[in-house]
mmCIF file of C-alpha atoms in Angstrom:
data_model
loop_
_atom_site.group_PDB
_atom_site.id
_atom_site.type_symbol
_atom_site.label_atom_id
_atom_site.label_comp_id
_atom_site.label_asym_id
_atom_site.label_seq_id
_atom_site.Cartn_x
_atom_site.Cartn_y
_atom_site.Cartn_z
ATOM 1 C CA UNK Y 111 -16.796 40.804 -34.660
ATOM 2 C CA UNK Y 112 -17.646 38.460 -31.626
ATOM 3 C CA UNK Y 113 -16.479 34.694 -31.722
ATOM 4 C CA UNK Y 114 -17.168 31.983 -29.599
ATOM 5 C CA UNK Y 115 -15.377 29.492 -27.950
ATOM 6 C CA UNK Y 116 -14.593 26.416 -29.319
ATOM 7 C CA UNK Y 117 -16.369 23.845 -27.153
ATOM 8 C CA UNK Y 118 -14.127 21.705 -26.470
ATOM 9 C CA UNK Y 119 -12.107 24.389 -23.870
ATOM 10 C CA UNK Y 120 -15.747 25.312 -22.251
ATOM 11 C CA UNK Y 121 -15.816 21.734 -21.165
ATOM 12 C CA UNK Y 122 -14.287 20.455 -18.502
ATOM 13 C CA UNK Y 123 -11.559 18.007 -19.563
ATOM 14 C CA UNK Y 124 -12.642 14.395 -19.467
ATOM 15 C CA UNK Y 125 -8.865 13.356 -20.638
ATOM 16 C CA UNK Y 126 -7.510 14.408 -17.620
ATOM 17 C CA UNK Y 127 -10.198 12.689 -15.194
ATOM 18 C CA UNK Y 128 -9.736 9.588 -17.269
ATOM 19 C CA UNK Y 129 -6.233 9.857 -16.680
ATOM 20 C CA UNK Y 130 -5.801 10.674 -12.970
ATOM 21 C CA UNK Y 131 -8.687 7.232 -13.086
ATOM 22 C CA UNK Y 132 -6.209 5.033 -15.074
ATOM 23 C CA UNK Y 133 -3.359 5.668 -12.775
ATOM 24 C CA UNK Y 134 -5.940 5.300 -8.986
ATOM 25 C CA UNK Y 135 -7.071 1.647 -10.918
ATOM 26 C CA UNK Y 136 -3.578 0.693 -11.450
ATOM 27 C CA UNK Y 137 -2.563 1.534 -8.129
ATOM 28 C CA UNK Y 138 -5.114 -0.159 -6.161
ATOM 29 C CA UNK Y 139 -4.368 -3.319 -8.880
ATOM 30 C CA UNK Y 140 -0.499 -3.142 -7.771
ATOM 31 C CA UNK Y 141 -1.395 -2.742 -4.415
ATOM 32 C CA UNK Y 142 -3.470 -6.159 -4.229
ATOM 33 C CA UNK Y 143 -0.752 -7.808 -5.827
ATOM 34 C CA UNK Y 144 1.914 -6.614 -3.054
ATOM 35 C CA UNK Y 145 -0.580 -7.776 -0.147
ATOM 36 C CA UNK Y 146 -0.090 -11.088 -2.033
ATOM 37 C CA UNK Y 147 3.599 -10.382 -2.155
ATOM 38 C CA UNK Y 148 3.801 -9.292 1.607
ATOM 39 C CA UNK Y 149 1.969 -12.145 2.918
ATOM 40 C CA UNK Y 150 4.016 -14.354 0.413
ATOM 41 C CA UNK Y 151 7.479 -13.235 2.060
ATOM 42 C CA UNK Y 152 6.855 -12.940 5.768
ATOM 43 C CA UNK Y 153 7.253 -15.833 8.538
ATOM 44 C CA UNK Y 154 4.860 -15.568 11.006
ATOM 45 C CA UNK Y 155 6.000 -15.394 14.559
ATOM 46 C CA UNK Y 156 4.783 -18.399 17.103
ATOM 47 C CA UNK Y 157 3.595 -17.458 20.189
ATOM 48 C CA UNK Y 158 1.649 -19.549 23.511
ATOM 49 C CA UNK Y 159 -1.214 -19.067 25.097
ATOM 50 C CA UNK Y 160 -1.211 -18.438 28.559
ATOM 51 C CA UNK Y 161 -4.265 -18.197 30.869
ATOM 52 C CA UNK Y 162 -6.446 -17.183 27.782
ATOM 53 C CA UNK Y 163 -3.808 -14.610 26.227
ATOM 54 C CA UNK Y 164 -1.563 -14.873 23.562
ATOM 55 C CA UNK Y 165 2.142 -13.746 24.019
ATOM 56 C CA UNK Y 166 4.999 -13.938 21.365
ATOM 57 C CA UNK Y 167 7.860 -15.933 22.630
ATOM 58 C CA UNK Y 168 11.595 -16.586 22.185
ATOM 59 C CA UNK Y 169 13.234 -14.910 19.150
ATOM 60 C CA UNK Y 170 9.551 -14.510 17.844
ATOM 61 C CA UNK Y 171 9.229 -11.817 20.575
ATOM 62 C CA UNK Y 172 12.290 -9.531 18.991
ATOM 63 C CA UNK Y 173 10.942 -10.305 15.129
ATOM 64 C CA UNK Y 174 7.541 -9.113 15.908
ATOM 65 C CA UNK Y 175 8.310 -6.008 13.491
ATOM 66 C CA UNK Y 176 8.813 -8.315 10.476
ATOM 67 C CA UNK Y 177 5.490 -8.299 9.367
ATOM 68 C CA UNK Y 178 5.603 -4.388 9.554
ATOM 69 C CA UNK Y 179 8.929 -4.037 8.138
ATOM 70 C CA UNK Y 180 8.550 -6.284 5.121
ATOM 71 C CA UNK Y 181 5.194 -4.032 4.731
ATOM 72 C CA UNK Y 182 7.184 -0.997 4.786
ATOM 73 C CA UNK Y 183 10.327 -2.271 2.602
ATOM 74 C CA UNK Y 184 7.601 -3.493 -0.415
ATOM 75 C CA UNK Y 185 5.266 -0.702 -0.269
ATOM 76 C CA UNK Y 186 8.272 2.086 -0.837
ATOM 77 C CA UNK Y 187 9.745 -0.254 -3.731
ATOM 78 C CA UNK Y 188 6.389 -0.894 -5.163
ATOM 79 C CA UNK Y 189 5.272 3.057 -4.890
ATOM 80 C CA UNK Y 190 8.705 4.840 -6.048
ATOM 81 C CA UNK Y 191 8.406 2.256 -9.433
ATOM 82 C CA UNK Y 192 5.065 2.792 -10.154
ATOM 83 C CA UNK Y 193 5.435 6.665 -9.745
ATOM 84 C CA UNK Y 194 8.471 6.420 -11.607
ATOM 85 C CA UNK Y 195 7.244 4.279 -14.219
ATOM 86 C CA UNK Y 196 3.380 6.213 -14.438
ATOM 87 C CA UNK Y 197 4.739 9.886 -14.801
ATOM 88 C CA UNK Y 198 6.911 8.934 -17.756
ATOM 89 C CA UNK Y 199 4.095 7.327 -19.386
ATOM 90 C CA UNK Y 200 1.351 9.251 -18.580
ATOM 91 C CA UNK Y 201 2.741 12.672 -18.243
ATOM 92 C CA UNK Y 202 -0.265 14.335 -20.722
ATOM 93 C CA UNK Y 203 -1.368 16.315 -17.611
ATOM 94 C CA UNK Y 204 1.145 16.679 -14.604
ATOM 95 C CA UNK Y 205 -1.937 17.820 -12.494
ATOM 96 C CA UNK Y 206 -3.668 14.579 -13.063
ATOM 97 C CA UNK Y 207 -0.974 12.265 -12.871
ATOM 98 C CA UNK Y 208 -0.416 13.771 -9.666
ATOM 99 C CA UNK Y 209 -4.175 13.708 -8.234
ATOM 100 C CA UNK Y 210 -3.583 9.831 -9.872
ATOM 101 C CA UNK Y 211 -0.265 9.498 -8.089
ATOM 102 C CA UNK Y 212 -1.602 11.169 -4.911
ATOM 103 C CA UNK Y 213 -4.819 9.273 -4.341
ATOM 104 C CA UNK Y 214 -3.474 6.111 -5.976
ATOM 105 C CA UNK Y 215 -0.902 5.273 -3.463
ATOM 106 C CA UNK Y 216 -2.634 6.183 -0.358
ATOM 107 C CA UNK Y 217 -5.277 3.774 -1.710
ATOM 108 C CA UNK Y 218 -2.651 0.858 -2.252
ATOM 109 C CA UNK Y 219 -1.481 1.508 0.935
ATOM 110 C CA UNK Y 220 -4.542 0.228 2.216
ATOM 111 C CA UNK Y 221 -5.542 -2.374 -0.225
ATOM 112 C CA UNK Y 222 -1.838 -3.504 0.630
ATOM 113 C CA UNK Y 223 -2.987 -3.821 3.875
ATOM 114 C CA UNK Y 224 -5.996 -5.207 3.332
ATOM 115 C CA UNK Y 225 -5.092 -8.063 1.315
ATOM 116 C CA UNK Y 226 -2.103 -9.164 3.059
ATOM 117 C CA UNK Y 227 -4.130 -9.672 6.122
ATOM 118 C CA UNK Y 228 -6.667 -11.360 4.546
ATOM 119 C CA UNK Y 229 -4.387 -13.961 3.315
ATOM 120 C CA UNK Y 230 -2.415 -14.130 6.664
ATOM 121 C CA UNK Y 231 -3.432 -16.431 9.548
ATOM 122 C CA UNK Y 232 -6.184 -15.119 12.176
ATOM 123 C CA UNK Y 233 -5.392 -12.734 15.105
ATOM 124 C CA UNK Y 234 -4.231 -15.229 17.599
ATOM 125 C CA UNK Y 235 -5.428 -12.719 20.065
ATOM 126 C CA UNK Y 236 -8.849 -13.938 19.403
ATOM 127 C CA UNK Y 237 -8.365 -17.473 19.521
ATOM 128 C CA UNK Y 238 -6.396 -17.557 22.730
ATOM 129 C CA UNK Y 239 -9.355 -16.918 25.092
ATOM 130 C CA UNK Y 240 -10.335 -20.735 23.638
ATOM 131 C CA UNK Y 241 -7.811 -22.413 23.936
ATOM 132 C CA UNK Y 242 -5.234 -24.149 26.463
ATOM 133 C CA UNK Y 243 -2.733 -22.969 28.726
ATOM 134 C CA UNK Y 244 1.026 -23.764 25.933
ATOM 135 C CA UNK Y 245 -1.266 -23.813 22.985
ATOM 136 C CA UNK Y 246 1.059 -22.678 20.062
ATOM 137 C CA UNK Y 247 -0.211 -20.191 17.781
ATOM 138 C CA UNK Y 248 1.140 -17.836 15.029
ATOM 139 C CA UNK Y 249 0.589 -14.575 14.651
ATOM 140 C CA UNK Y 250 -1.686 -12.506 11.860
ATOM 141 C CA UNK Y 251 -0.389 -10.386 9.633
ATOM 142 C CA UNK Y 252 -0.589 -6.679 10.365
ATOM 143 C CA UNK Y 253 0.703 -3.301 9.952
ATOM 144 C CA UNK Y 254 1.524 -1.837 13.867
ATOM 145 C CA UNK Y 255 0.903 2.141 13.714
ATOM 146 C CA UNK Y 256 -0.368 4.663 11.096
ATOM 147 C CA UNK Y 257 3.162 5.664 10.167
ATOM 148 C CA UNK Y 258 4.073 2.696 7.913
ATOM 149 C CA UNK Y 259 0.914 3.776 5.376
ATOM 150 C CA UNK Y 260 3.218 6.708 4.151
ATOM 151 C CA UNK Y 261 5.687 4.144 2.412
ATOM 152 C CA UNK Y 262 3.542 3.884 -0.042
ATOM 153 C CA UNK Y 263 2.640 7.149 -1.566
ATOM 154 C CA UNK Y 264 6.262 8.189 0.015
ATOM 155 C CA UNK Y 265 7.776 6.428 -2.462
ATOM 156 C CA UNK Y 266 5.409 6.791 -5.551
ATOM 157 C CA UNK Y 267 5.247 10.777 -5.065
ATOM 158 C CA UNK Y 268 9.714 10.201 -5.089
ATOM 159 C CA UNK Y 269 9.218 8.486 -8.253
ATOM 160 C CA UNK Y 270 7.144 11.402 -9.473
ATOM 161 C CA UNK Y 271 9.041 14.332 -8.627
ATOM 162 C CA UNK Y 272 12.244 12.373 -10.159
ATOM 163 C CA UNK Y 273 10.564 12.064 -12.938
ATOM 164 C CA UNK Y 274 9.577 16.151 -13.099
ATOM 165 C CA UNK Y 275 12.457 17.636 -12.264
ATOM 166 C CA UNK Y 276 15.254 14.752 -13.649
ATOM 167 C CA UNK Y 277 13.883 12.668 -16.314
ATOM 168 C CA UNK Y 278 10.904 14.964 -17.813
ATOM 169 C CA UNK Y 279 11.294 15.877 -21.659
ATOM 170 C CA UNK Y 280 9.927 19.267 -20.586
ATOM 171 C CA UNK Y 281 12.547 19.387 -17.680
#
């Protein structure tokens, strides 16, 4: 006698997809909110203008990592809680919650980034061409390098893989 497959396992699994979706929206939602946060908690640096370039100054010129720092220091918080926090709750399908977890964070890495320098004052670099020689101007908010965009899904795939192998019901 020849039986057929249920439907439901011939289709392709729409739980999952909705899934790995839920967590990529609440990631890029998180990581708007800790632009906000970043531009929130970081001083901008003062530099002058000299002969139509800007150039940080004083103990501004040894901070000028803050920005990138406090970038850094929220993003790996922010990822390793919400990967924590998103493969205990959603852990249905480990497959999607990592595709979620994956894409998720490299996305709030750069909404992060995005955001925060929205918010943050202009790139003096561009102003100083129009202005005068002493002209005081802060700096704008950026991330300096590539490197600092792993902090995010560094610490949200952490969260995960504590989660798998420490804190799972299935561990």
């Amino acid at each position: 006698m020849i039986t057929e497959r249920p439907a439901e396992t011939s289709a392709p699994d729409r739980g999952a997809a909705r899934q790995a979706s839920l967590i990529i929206g609440i990631f890029v939602v998180v990581g708007a909110g800790c632009g906000v946060l970043w531009e929130r908690f970081w001083t901008a640096p003062t530099g002058i203008v000299f002969e139509g370039k800007w150039y940080l100054v004083g103990p501004d010129a040894v901070d000028s990592f803050d920005g990138t720092g406090r970038y850094i220091l929220i993003a790996a918080i922010a990822g390793l809680l919400l990967g924590t926090v998103l493969s205990l709750a959603l852990d249905r399908d480990e497959v999607a919650t990592l595709v979620g977890v994956a894409v998720g964070s490299l996305l709030a890495a750069l909404v992060m980034a995005w955001v925060g320098n929205l918010l943050g004052p202009p790139d003096p670099r561009e102003l100083a061409p129009d202005k005068e020689d002493s002209t005081e101007l802060v700096s704008d908010l950026r991330v300096e390098g590539r490197s600092p965009y792993v902090a995010f899904p560094a610490g949200a795939l952490t969260g995960a893989v504590i989660v798998w192998f420490g804190l799972s019901r299935r561990a």
